[in-house]
Short mmCIF file of N, CA and C in Angstrom, two decimals:
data_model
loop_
_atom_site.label_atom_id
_atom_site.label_comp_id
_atom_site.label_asym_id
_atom_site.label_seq_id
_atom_site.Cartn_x
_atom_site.Cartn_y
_atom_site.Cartn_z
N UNK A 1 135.21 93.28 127.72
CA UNK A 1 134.96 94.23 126.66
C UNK A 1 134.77 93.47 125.35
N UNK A 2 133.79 93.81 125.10
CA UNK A 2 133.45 92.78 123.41
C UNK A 2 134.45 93.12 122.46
N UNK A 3 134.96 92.49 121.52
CA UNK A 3 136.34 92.44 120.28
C UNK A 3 137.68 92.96 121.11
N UNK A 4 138.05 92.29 122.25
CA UNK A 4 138.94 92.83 122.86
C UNK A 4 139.78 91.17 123.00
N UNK A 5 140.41 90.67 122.54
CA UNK A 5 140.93 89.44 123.00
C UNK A 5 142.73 90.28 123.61
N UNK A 6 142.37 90.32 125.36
CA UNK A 6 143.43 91.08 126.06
C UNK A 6 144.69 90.06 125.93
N UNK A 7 145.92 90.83 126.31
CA UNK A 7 147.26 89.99 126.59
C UNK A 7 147.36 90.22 128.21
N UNK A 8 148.05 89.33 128.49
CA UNK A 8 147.98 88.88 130.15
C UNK A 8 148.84 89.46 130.89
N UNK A 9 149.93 89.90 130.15
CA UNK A 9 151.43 90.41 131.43
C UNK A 9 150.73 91.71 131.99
N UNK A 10 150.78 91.87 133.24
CA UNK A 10 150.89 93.15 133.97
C UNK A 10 151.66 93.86 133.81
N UNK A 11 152.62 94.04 133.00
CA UNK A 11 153.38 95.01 132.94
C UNK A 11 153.17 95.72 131.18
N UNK A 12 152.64 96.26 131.24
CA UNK A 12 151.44 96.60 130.31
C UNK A 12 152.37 97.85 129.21
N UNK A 13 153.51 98.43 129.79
CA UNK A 13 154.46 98.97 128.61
C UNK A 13 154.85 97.94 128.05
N UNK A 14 155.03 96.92 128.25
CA UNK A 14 156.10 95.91 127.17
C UNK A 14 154.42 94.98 126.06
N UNK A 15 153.29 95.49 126.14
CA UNK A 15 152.17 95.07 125.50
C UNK A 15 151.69 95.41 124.12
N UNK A 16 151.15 94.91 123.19
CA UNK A 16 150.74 95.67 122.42
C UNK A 16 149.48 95.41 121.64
N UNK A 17 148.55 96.32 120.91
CA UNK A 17 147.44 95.72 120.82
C UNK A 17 147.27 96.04 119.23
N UNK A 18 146.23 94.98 118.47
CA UNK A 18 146.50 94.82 117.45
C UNK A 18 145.18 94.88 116.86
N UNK A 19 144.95 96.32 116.69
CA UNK A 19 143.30 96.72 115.99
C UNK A 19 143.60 96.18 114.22
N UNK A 20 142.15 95.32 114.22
CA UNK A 20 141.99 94.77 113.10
C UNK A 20 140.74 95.43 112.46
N UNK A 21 140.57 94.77 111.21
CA UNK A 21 139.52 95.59 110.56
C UNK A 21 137.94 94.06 111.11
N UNK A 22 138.26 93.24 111.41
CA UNK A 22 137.02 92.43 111.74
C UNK A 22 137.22 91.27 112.89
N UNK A 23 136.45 90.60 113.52
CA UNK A 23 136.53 89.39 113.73
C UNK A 23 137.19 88.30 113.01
N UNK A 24 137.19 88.22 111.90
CA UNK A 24 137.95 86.88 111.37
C UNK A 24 139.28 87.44 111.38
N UNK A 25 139.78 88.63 110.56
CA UNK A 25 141.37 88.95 111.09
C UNK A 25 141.97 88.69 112.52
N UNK A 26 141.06 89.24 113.78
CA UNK A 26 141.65 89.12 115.02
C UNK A 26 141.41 87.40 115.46
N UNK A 27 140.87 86.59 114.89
CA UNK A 27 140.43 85.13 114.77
C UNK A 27 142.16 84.32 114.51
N UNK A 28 142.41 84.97 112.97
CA UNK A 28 143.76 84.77 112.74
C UNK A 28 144.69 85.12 114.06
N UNK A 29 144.77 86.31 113.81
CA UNK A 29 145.57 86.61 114.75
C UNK A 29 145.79 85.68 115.98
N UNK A 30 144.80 85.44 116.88
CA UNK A 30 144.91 84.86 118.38
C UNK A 30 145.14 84.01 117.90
N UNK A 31 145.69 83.17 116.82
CA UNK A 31 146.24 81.56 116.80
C UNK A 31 147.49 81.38 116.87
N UNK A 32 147.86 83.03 116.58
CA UNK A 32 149.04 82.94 116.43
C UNK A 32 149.73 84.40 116.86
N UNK A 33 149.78 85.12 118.07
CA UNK A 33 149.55 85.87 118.89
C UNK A 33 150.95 85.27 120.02
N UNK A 34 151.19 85.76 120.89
CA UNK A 34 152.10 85.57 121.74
C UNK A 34 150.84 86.29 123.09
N UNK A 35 150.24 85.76 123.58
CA UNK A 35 149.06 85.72 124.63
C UNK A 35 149.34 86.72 125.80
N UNK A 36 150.85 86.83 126.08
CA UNK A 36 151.35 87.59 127.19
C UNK A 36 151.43 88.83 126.65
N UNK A 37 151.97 89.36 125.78
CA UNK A 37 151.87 90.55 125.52
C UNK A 37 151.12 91.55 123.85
N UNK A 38 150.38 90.40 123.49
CA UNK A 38 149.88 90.86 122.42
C UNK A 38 148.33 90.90 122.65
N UNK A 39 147.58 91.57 122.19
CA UNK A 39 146.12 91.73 122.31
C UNK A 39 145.90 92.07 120.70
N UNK A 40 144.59 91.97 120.86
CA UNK A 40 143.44 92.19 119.36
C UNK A 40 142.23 92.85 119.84
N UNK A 41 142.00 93.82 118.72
CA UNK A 41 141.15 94.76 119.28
C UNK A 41 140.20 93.97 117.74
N UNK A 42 139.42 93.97 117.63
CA UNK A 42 138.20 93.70 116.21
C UNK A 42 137.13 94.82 115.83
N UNK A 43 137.49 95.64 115.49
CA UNK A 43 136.69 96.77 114.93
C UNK A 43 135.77 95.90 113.51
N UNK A 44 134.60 95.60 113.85
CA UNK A 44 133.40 94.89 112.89
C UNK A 44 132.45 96.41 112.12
N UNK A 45 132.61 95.99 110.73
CA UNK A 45 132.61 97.35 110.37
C UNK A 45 133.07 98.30 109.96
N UNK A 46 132.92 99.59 109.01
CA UNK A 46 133.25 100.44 108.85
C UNK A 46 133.26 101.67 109.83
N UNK A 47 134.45 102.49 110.05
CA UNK A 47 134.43 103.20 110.91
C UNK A 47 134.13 105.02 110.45
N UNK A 48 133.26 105.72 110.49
CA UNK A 48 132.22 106.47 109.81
C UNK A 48 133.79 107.58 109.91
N UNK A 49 133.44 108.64 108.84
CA UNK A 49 134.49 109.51 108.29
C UNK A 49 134.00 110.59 109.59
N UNK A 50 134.65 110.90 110.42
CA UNK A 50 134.41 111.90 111.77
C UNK A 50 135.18 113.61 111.32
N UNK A 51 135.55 113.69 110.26
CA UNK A 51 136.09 114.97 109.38
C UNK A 51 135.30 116.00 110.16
N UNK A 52 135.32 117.13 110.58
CA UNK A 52 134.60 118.23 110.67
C UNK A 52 133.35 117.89 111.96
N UNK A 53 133.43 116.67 112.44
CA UNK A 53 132.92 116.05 113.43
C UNK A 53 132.94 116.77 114.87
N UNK A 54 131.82 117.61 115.86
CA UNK A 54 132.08 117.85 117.30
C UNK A 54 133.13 116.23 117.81
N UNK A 55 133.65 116.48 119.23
CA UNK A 55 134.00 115.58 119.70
C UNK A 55 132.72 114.89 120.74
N UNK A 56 131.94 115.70 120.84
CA UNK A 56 130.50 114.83 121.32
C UNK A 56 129.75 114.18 120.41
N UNK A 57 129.71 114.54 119.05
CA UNK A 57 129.39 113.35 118.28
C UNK A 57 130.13 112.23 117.92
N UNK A 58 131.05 112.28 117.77
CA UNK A 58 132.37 111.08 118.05
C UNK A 58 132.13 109.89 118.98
N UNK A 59 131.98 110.69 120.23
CA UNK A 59 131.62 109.84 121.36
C UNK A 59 130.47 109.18 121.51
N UNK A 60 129.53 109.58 120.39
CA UNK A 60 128.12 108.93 120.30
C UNK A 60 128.55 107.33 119.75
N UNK A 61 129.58 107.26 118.71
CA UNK A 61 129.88 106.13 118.36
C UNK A 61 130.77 105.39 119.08
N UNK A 62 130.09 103.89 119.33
CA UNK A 62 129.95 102.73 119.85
C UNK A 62 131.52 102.16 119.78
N UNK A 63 132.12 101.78 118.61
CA UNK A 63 133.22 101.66 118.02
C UNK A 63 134.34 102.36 118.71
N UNK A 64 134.05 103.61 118.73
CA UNK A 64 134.97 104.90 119.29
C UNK A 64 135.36 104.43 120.29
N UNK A 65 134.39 104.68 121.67
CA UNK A 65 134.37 104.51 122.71
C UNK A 65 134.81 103.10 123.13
N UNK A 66 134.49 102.08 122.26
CA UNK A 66 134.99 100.96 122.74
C UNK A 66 136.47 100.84 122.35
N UNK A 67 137.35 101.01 121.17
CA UNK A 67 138.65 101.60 121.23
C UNK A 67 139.52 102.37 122.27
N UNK A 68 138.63 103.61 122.75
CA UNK A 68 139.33 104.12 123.46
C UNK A 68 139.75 103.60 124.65
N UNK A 69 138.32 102.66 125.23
CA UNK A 69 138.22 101.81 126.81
C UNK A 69 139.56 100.73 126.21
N UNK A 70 139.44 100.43 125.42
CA UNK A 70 140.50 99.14 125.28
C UNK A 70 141.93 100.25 125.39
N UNK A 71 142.17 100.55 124.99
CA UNK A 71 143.21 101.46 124.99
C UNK A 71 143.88 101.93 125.89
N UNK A 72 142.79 102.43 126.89
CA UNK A 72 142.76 102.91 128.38
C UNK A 72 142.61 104.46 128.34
N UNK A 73 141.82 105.20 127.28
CA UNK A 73 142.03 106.78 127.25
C UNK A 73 140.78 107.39 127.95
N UNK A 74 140.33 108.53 128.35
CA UNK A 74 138.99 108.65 128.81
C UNK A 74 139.16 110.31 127.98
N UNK A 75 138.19 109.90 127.46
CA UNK A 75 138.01 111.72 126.50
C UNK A 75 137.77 112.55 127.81
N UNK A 76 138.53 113.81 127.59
CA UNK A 76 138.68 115.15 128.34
C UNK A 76 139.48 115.17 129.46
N UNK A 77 140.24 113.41 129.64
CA UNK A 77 141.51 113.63 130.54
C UNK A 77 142.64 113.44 129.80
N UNK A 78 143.91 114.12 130.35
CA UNK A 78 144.94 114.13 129.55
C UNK A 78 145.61 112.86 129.58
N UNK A 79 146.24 112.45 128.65
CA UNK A 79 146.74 110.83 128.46
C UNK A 79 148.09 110.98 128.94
N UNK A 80 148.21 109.94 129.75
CA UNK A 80 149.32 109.45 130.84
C UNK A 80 150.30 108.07 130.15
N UNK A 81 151.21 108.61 129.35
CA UNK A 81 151.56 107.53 128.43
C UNK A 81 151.69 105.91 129.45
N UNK A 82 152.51 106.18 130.77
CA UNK A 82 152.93 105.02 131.46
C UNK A 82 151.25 104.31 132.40
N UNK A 83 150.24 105.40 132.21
CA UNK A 83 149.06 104.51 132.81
C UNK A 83 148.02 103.84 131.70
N UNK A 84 148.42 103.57 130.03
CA UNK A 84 147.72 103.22 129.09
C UNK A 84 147.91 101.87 129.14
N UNK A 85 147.12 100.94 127.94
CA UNK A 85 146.70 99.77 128.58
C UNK A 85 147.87 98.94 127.78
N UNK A 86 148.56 99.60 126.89
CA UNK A 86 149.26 99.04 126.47
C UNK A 86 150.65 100.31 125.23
N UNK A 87 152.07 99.64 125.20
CA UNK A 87 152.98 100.58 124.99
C UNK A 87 152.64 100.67 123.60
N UNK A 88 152.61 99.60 122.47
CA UNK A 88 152.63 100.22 120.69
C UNK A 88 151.08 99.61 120.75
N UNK A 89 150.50 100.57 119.52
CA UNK A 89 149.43 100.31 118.88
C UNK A 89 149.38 99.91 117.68
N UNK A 90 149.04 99.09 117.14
CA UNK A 90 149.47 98.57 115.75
C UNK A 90 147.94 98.51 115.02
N UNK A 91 147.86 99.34 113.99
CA UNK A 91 146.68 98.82 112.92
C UNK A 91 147.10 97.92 112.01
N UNK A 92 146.35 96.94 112.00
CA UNK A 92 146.88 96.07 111.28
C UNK A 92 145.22 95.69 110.23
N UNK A 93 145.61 96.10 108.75
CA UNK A 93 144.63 95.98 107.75
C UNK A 93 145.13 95.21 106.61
N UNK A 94 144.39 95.31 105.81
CA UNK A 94 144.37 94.48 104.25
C UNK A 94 144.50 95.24 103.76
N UNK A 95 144.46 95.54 102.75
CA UNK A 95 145.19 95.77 101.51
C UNK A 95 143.87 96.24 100.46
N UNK A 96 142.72 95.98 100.85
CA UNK A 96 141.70 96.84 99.89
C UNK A 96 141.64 98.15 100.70
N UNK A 97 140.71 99.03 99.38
CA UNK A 97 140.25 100.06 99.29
C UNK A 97 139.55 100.10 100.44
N UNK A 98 138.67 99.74 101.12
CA UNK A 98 137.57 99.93 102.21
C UNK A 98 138.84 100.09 103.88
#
């Protein structure tokens, strides 16, 4: 999966994944990452304001869908906390406005 740098343990509750705002943040990150249970997700880009948004236009975006696959969710099935791809989700951003 492209901007997905995965963590390795199979046991995928004790995992966690670490959506960044680009490539060079998740760059940082994997240097210094714990490989077994940490992952980086790299969202490149701004992620469009989905406010008042169908959920079929949602799914048109690229970004979305690739989040969710990393994640392990499939829109219109109900989420199975112990079959997700990983236990905490962490956004991890900067500190500007954008």
């Amino acid at each position: 999966m492209p901007g997905l740098l995965d963590a390795t343990s199979k046991t995928r509750s004790i995992c966690q994944i670490l959506i960044t705002e680009g490539d060079s943040a998740s760059g940082q990150i994997s240097m210094s990452r714990n490989p077994t249970t940490t992952a980086a997700f790299a969202l490149t880009g701004k992620i469009n304001n989905v406010y008042g948004c169908k959920p079929s236009e949602i799914l048109k975006m690229g970004k979305i869908t690739d989040l969710l696959t990393a994640i392990g969710l499939t829109p219109g099935k109900k989420a199975i906390r112990s079959e997700l791809h990983f236990g905490k989700i962490v956004i991890a951003t900067d500190a500007d406005y954008d």
